[in-house]
PDB file of C-alpha atoms in Angstrom:
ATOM      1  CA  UNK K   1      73.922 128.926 124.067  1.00  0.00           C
ATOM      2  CA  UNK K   2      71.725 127.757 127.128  1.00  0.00           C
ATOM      3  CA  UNK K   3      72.640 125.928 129.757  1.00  0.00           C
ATOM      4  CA  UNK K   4      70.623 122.381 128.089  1.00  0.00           C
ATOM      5  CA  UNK K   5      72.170 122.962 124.834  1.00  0.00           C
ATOM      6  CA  UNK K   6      75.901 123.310 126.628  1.00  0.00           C
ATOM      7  CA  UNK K   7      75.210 119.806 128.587  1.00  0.00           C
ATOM      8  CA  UNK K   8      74.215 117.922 125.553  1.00  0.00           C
ATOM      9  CA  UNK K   9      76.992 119.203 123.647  1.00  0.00           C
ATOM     10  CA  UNK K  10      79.314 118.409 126.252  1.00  0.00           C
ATOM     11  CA  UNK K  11      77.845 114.994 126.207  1.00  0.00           C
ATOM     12  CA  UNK K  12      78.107 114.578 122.228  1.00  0.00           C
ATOM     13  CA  UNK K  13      80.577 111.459 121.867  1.00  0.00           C
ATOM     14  CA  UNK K  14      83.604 111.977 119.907  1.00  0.00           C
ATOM     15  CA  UNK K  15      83.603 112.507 116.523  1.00  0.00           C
ATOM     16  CA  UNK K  16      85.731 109.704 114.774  1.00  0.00           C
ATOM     17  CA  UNK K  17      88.969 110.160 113.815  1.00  0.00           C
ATOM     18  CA  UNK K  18      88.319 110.068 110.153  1.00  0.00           C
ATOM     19  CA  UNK K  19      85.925 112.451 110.410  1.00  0.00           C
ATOM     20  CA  UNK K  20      87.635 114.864 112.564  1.00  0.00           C
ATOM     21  CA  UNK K  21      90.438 114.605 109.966  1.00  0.00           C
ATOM     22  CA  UNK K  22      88.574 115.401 107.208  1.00  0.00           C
ATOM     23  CA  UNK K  23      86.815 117.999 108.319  1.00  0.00           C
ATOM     24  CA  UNK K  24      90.503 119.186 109.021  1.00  0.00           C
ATOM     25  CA  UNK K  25      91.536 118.648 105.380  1.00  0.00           C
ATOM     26  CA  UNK K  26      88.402 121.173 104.233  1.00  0.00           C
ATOM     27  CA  UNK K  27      89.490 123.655 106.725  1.00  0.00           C
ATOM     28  CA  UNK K  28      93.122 123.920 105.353  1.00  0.00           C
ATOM     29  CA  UNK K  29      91.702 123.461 101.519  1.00  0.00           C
ATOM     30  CA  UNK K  30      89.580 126.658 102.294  1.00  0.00           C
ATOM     31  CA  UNK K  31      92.699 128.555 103.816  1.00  0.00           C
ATOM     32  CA  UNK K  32      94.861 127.627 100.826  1.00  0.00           C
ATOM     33  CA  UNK K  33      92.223 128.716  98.707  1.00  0.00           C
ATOM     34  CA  UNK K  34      92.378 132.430 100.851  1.00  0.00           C
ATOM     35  CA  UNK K  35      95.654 132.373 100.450  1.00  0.00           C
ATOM     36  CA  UNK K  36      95.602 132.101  96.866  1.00  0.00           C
ATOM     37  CA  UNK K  37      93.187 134.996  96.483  1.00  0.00           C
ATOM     38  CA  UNK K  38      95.118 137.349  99.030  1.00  0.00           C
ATOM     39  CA  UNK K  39      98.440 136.546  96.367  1.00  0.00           C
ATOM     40  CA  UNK K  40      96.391 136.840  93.403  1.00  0.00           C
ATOM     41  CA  UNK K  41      95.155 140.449  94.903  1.00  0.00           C
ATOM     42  CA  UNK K  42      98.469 141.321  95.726  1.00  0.00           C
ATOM     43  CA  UNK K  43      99.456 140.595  92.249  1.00  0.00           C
ATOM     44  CA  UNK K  44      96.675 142.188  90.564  1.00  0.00           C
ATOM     45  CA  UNK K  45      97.407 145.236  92.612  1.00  0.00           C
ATOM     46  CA  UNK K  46     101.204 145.726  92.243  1.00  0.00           C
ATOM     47  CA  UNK K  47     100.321 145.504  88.241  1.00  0.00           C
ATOM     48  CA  UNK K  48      97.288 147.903  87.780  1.00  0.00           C
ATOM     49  CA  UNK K  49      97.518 150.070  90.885  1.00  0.00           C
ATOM     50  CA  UNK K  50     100.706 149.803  92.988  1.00  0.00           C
ATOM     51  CA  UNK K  51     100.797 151.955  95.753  1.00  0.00           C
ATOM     52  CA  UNK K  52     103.700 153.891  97.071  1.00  0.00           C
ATOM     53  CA  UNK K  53     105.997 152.114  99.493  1.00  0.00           C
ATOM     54  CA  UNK K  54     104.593 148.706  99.233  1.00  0.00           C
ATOM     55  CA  UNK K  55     107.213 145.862  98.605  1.00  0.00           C
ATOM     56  CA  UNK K  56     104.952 143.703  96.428  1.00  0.00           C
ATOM     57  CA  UNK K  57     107.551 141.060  96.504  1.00  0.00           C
ATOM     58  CA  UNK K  58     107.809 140.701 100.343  1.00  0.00           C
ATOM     59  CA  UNK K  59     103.938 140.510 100.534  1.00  0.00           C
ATOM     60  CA  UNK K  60     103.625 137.535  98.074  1.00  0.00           C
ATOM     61  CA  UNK K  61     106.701 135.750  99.688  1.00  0.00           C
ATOM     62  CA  UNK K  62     105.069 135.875 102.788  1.00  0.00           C
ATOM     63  CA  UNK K  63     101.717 134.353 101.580  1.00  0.00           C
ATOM     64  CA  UNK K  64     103.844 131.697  99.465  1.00  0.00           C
ATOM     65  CA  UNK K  65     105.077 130.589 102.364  1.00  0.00           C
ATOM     66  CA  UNK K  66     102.384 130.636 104.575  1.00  0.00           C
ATOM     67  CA  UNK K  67     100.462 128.552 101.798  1.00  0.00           C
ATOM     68  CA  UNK K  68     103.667 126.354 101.964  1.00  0.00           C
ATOM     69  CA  UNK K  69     102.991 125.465 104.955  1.00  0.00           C
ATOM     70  CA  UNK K  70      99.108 124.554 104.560  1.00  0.00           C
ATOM     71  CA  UNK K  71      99.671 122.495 101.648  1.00  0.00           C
ATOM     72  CA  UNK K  72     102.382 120.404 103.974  1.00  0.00           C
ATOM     73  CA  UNK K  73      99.987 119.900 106.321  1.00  0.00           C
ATOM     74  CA  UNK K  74      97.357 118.862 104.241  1.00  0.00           C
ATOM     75  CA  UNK K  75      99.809 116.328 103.122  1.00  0.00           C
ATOM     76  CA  UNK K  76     100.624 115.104 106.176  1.00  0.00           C
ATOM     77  CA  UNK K  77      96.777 115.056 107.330  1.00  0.00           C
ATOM     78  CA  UNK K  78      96.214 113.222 104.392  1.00  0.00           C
ATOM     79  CA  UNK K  79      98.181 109.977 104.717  1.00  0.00           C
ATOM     80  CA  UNK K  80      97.442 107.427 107.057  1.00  0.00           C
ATOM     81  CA  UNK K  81      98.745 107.814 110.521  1.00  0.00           C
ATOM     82  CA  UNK K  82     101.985 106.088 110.875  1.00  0.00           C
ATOM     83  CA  UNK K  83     103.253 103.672 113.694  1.00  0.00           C
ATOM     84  CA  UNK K  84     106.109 104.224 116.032  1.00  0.00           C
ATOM     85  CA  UNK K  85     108.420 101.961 115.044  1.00  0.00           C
ATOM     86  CA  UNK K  86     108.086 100.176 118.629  1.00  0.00           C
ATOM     87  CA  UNK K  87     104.160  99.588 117.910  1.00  0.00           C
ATOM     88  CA  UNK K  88     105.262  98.210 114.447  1.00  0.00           C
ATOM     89  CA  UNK K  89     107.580  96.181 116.447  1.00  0.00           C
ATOM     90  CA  UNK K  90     105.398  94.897 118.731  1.00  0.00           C
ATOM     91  CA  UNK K  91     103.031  94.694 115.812  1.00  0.00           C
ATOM     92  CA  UNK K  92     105.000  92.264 113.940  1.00  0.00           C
ATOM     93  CA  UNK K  93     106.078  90.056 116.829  1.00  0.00           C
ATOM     94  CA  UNK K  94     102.256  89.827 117.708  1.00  0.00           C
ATOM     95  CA  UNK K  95     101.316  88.345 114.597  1.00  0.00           C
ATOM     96  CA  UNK K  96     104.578  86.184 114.148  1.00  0.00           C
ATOM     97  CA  UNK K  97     103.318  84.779 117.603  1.00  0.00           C
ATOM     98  CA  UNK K  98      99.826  83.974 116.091  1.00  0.00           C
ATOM     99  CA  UNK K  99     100.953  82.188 113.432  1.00  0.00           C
ATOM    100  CA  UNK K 100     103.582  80.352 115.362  1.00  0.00           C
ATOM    101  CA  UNK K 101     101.804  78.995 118.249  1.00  0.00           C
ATOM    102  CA  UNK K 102      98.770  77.944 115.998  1.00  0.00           C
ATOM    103  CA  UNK K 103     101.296  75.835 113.456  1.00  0.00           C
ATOM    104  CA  UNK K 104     102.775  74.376 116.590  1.00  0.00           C
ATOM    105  CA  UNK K 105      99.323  73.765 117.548  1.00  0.00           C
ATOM    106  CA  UNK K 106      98.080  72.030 114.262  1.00  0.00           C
ATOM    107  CA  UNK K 107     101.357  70.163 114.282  1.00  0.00           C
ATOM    108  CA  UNK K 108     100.328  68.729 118.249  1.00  0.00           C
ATOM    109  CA  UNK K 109      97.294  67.479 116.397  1.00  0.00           C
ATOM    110  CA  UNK K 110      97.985  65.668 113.852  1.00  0.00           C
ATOM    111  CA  UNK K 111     101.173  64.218 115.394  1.00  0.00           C
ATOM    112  CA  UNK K 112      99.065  62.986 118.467  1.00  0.00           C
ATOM    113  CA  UNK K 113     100.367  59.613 119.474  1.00  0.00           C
ATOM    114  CA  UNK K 114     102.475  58.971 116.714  1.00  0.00           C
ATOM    115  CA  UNK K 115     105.928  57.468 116.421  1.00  0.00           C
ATOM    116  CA  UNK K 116     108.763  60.042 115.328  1.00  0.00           C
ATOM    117  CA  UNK K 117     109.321  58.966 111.798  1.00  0.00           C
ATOM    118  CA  UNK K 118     105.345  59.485 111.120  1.00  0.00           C
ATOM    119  CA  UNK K 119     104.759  62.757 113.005  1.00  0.00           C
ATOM    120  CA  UNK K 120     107.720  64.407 111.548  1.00  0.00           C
ATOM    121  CA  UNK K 121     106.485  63.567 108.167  1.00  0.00           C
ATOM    122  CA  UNK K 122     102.136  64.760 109.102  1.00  0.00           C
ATOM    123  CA  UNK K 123     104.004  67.817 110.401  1.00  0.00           C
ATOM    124  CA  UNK K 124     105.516  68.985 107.659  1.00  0.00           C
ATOM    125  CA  UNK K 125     102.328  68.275 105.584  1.00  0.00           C
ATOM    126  CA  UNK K 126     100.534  70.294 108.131  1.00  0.00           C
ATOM    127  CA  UNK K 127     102.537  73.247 107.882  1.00  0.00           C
ATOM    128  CA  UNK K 128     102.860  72.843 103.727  1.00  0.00           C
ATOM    129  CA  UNK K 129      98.847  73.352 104.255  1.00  0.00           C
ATOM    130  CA  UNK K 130      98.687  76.126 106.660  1.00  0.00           C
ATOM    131  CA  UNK K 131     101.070  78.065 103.447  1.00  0.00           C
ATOM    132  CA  UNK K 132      97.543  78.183 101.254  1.00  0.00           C
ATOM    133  CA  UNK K 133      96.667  81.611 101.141  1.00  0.00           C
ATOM    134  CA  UNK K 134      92.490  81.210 102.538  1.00  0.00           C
ATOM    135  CA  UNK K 135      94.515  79.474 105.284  1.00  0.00           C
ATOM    136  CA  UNK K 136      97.303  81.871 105.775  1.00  0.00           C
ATOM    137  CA  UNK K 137      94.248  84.426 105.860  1.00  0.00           C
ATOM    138  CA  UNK K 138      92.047  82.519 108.529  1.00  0.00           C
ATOM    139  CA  UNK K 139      95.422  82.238 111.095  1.00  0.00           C
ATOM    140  CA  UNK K 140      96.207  86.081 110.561  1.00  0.00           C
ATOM    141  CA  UNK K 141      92.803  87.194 111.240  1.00  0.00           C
ATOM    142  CA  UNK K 142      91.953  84.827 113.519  1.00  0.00           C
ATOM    143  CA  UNK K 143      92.247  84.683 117.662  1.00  0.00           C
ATOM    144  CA  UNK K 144      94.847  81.736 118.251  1.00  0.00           C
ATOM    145  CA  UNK K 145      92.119  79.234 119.786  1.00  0.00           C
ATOM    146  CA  UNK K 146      89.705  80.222 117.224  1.00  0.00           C
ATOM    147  CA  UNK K 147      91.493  79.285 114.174  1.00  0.00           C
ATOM    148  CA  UNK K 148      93.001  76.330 115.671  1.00  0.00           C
ATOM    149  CA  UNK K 149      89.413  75.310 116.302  1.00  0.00           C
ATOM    150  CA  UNK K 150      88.045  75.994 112.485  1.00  0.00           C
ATOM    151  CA  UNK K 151      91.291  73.952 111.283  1.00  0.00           C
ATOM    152  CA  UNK K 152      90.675  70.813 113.264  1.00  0.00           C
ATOM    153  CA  UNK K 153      87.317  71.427 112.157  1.00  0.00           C
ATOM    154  CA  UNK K 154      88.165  71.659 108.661  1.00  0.00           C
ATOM    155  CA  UNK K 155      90.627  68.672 108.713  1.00  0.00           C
ATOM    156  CA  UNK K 156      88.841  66.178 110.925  1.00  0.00           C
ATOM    157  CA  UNK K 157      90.918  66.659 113.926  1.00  0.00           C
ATOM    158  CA  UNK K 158      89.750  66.275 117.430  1.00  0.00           C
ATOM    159  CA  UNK K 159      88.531  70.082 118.515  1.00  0.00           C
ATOM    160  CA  UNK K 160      90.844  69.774 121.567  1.00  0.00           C
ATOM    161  CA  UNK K 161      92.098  73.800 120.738  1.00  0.00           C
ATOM    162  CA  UNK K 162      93.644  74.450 124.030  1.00  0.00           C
ATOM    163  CA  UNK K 163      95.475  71.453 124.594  1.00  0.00           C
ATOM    164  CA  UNK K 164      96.747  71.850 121.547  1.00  0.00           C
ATOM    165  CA  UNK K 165      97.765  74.759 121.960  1.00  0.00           C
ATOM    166  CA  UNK K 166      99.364  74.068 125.374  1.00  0.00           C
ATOM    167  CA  UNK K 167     101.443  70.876 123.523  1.00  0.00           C
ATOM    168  CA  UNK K 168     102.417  73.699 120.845  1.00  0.00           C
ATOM    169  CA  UNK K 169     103.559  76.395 123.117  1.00  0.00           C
ATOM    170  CA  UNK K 170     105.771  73.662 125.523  1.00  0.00           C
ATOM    171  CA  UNK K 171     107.188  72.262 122.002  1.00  0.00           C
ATOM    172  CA  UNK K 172     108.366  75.914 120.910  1.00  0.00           C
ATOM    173  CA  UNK K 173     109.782  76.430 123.810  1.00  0.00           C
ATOM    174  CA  UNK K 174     111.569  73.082 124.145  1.00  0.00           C
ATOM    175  CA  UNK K 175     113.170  74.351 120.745  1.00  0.00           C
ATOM    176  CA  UNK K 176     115.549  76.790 122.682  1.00  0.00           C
ATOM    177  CA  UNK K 177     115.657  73.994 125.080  1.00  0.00           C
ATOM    178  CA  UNK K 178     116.790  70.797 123.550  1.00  0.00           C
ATOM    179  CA  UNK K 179     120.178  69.773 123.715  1.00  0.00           C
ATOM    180  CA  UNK K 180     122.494  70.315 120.400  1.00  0.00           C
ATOM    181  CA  UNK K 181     122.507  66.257 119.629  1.00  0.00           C
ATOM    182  CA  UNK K 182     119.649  64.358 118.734  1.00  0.00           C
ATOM    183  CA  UNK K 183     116.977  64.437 116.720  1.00  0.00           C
ATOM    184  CA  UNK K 184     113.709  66.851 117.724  1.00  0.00           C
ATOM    185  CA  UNK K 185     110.442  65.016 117.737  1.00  0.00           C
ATOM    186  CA  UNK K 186     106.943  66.879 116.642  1.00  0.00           C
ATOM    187  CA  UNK K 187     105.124  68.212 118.600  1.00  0.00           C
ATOM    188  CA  UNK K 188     102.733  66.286 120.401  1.00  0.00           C
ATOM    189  CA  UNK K 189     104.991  63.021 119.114  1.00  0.00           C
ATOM    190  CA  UNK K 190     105.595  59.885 121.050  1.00  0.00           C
ATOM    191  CA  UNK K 191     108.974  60.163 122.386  1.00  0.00           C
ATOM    192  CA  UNK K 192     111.964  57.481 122.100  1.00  0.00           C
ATOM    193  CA  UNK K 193     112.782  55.964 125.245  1.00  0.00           C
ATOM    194  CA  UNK K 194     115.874  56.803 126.615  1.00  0.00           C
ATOM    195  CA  UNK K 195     117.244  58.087 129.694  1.00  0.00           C
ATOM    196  CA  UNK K 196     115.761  60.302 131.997  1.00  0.00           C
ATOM    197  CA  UNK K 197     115.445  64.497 130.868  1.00  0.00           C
ATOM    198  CA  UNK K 198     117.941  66.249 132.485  1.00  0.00           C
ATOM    199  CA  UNK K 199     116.996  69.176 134.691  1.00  0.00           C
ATOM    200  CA  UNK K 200     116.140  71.993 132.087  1.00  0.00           C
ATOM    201  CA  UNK K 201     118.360  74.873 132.504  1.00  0.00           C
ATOM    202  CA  UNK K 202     115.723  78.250 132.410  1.00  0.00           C
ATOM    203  CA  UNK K 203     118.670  80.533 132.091  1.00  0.00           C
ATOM    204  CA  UNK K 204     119.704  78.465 128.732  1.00  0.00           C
ATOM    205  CA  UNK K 205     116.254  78.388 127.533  1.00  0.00           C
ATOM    206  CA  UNK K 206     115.958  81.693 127.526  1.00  0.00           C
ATOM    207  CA  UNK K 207     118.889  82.683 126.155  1.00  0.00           C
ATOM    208  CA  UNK K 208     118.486  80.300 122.984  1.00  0.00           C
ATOM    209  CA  UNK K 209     115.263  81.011 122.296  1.00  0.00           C
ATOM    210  CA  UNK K 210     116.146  84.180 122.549  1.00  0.00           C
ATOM    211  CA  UNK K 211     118.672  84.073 119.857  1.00  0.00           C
ATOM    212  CA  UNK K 212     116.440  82.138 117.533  1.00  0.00           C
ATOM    213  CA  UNK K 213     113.669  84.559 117.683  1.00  0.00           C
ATOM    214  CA  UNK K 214     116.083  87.311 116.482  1.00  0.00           C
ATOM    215  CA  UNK K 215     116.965  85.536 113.831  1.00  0.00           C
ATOM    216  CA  UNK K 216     113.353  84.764 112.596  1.00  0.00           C
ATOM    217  CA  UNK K 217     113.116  89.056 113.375  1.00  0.00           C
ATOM    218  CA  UNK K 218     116.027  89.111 110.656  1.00  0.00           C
ATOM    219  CA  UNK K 219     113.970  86.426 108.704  1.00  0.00           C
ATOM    220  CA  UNK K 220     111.109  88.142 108.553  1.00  0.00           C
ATOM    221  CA  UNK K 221     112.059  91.537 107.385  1.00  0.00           C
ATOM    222  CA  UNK K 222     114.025  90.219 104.573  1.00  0.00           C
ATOM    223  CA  UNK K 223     110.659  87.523 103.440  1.00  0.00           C
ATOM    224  CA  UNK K 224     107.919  89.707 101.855  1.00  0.00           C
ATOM    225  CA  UNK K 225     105.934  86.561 101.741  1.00  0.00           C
ATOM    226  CA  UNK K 226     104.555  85.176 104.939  1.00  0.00           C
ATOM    227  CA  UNK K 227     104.839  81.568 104.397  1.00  0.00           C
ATOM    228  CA  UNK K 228     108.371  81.707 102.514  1.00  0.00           C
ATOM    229  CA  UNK K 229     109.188  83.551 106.218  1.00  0.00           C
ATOM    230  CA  UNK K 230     107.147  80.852 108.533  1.00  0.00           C
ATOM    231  CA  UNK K 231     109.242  78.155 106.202  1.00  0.00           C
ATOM    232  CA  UNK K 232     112.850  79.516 106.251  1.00  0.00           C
ATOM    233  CA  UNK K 233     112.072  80.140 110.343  1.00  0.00           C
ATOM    234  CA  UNK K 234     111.283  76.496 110.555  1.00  0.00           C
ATOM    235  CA  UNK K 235     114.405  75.390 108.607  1.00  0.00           C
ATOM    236  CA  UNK K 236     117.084  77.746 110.849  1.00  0.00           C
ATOM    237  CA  UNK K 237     115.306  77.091 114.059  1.00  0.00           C
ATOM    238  CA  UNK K 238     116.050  72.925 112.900  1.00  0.00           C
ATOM    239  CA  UNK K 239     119.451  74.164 111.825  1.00  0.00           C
ATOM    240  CA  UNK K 240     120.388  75.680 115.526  1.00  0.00           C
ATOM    241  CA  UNK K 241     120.253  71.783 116.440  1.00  0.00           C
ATOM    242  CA  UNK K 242     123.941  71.454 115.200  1.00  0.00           C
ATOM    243  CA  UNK K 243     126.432  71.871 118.042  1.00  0.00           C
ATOM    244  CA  UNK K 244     128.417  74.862 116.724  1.00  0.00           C
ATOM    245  CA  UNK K 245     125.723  77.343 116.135  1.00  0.00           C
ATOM    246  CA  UNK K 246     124.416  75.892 119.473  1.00  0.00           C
ATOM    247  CA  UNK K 247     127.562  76.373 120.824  1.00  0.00           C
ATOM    248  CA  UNK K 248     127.567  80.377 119.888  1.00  0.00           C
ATOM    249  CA  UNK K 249     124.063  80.716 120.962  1.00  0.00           C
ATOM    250  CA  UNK K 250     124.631  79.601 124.444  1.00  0.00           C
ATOM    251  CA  UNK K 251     128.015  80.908 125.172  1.00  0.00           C
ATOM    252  CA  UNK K 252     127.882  84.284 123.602  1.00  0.00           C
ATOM    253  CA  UNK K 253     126.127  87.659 124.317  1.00  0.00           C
ATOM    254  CA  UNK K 254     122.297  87.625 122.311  1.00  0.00           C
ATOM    255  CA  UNK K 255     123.876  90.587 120.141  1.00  0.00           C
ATOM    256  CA  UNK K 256     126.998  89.200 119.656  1.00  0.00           C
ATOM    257  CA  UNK K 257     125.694  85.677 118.493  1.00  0.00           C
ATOM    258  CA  UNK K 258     122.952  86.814 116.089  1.00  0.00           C
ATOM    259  CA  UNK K 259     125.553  88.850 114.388  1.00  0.00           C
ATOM    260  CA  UNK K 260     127.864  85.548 114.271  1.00  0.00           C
ATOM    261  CA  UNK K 261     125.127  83.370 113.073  1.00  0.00           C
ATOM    262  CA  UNK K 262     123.216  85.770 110.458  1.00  0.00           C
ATOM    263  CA  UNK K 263     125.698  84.934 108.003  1.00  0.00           C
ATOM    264  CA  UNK K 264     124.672  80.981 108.439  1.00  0.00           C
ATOM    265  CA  UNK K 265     121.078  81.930 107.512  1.00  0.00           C
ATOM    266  CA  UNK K 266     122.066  84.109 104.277  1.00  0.00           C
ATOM    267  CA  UNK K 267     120.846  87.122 106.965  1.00  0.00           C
ATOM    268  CA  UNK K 268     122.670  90.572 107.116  1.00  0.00           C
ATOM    269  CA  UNK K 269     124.134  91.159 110.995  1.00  0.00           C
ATOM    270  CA  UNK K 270     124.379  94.759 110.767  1.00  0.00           C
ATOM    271  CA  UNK K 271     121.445  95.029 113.086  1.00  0.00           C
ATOM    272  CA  UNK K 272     121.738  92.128 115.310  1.00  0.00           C
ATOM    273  CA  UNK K 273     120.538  94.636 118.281  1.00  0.00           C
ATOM    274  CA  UNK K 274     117.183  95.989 116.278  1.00  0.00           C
ATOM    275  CA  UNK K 275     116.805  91.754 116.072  1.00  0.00           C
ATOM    276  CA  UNK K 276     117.769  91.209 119.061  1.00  0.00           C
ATOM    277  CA  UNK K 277     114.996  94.127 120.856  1.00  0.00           C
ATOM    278  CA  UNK K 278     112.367  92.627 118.432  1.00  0.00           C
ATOM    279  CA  UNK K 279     112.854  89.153 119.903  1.00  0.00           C
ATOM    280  CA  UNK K 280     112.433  90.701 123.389  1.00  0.00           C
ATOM    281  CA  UNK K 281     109.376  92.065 122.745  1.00  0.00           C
ATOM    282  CA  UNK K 282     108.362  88.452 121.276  1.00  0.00           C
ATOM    283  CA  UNK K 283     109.330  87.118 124.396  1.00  0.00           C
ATOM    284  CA  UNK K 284     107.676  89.417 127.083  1.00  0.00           C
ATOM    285  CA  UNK K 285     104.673  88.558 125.597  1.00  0.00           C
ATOM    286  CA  UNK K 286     105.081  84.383 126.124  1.00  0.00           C
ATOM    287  CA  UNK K 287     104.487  83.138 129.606  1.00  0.00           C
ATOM    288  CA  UNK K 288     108.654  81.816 129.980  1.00  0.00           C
ATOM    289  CA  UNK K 289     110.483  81.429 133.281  1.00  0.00           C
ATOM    290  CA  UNK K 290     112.754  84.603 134.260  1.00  0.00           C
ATOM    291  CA  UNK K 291     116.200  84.336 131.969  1.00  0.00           C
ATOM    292  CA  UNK K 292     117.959  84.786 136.027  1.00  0.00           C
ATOM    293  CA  UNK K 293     116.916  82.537 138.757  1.00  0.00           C
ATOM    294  CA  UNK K 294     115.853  84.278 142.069  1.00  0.00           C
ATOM    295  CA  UNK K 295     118.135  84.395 144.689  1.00  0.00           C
ATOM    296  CA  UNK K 296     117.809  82.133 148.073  1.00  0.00           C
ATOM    297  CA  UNK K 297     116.128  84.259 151.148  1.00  0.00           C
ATOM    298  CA  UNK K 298     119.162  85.478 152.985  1.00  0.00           C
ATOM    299  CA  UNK K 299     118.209  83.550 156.300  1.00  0.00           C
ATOM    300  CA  UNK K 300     121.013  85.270 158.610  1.00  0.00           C
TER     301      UNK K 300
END
């Protein structure tokens, strides 16, 4: 090969994985098909013309498994690569997110400026919507801000996508946040005068959110259907409201009260820690204060 022919090939992209793999899959059909032919020749032989000394047997048990082991391969080459279960993790908590922060979103929207009664009632309208399957399709395919701008466009909504969004991430997070009595407006919903919010407690957020996003983990891989999951989320995230799941969720370990409060939810706590790591990949990718406070400068 000359020197011009070993720089271009050196410069020859990639070939794509598909290809690469079937080109693969032809190798290993050709060397199953050689291995066929040396058994069938080893065959033919120890029938017509053995020769002296020659354990027929061991020959062909050697090929058989050598063509054992092609035809595995060629399996395993065949079928699409498979995740880590991490990646699926991560995977799953991605697109959980999506669909999440852009019904939050579309429920700061159509709630804007109204009084609790009313935006509790457009929200749950909103999110009956976003259960249609061309819509379902649109959020899990779509960028966040994208398909929260196609919906408004689509139902006559201001095309404010970030703020929306921004209202529907502070209202998911105040879900963890709340206290255990009252009543939790919609996002993006006039609130009830009262007294003044108490100083939010960052640890506590945390630490209930963090519980209620295992539990939609658990949700979700017992709900083969999407929106059944996004709906039965909904309903145990407005459950955690009452004071004694609240109470478990903010006084016990995250492992320890998902277990407790799977049984509530109809969910199995066997594997409260797989829900538990799930939500805390969930988490690390939202923008949320750190579940510890820093520590005060030691000034001396």
């Amino acid at each position: 090969m000359s020197e011009t022919q070993t720089v271009q090939a050196s410069e020859a992209p990639p070939a794509p994985r598909e290809e690469r793999a079937a080109r693969h899959l032809r190798l290993l059909a050709r060397m199953a098909e050689i291995q066929m032919d040396i058994a069938e020749a080893a065959r033919t032989e120890a029938v017509e013309a053995p020769q002296p000394g020659i354990d027929y047997c061991q020959r062909i048990a050697v090929v058989a498994r050598s063509l054992r082991l092609t035809l595995l391969l060629e399996d395993k080459l065949s079928r699409p690569p498979e995740e880590r279960p991490h990646e699926a993790a991560i995977r799953r908590a991605e697109r959980s997110r999506s669909r999440l922060r852009v019904t939050m979103a579309m429920g700061a929207a159509v709630t804007d400026g109204a009084e609790l009664p009313e935006a509790t009632r457009r929200f749950a309208g909103m999110a009956e919507r976003l259960e249609r399957p061309e819509l379902a399709e649109l959020v899990e395919t779509s960028p966040a801000p994208v398909a929260v701008a196609r919906l408004c466009r689509m139902f006559g909504l201001p095309e404010e996508a970030e703020r929306w969004l921004d209202l529907g991430d502070a209202a998911l997070a105040e879900m963890a946040a709340r206290p255990s009595a009252g009543t939790a407006a919609a996002p993006g919903a006039a609130p009830a005068p009262g007294p003044a919010e108490p100083v939010v407690d960052q640890a506590g957020t945390r630490r209930r959110l963090r519980v209620i996003m295992a539990l939609g983990a658990a949700i979700r891989a017992g709900t083969g259907d999407e929106a059944e999951s996004d709906r039965r989320f909904f309903e145990m995230a407005g459950q955690m409201d009452r004071p004694d799941l609240a109470a478990i969720a903010d006084s016990c370990p995250a492992a320890e009260a998902v277990a407790r409060l799977c049984p509530e939810f109809g969910l199995p706590p066997e594997q409260a820690e797989r829900w538990v790591a799930e939500s805390d990949l969930f988490l690390a990718t939202m923008d949320l204060p750190p579940e510890d406070p820093p520590e005060p400068p030691d000034t001396g």
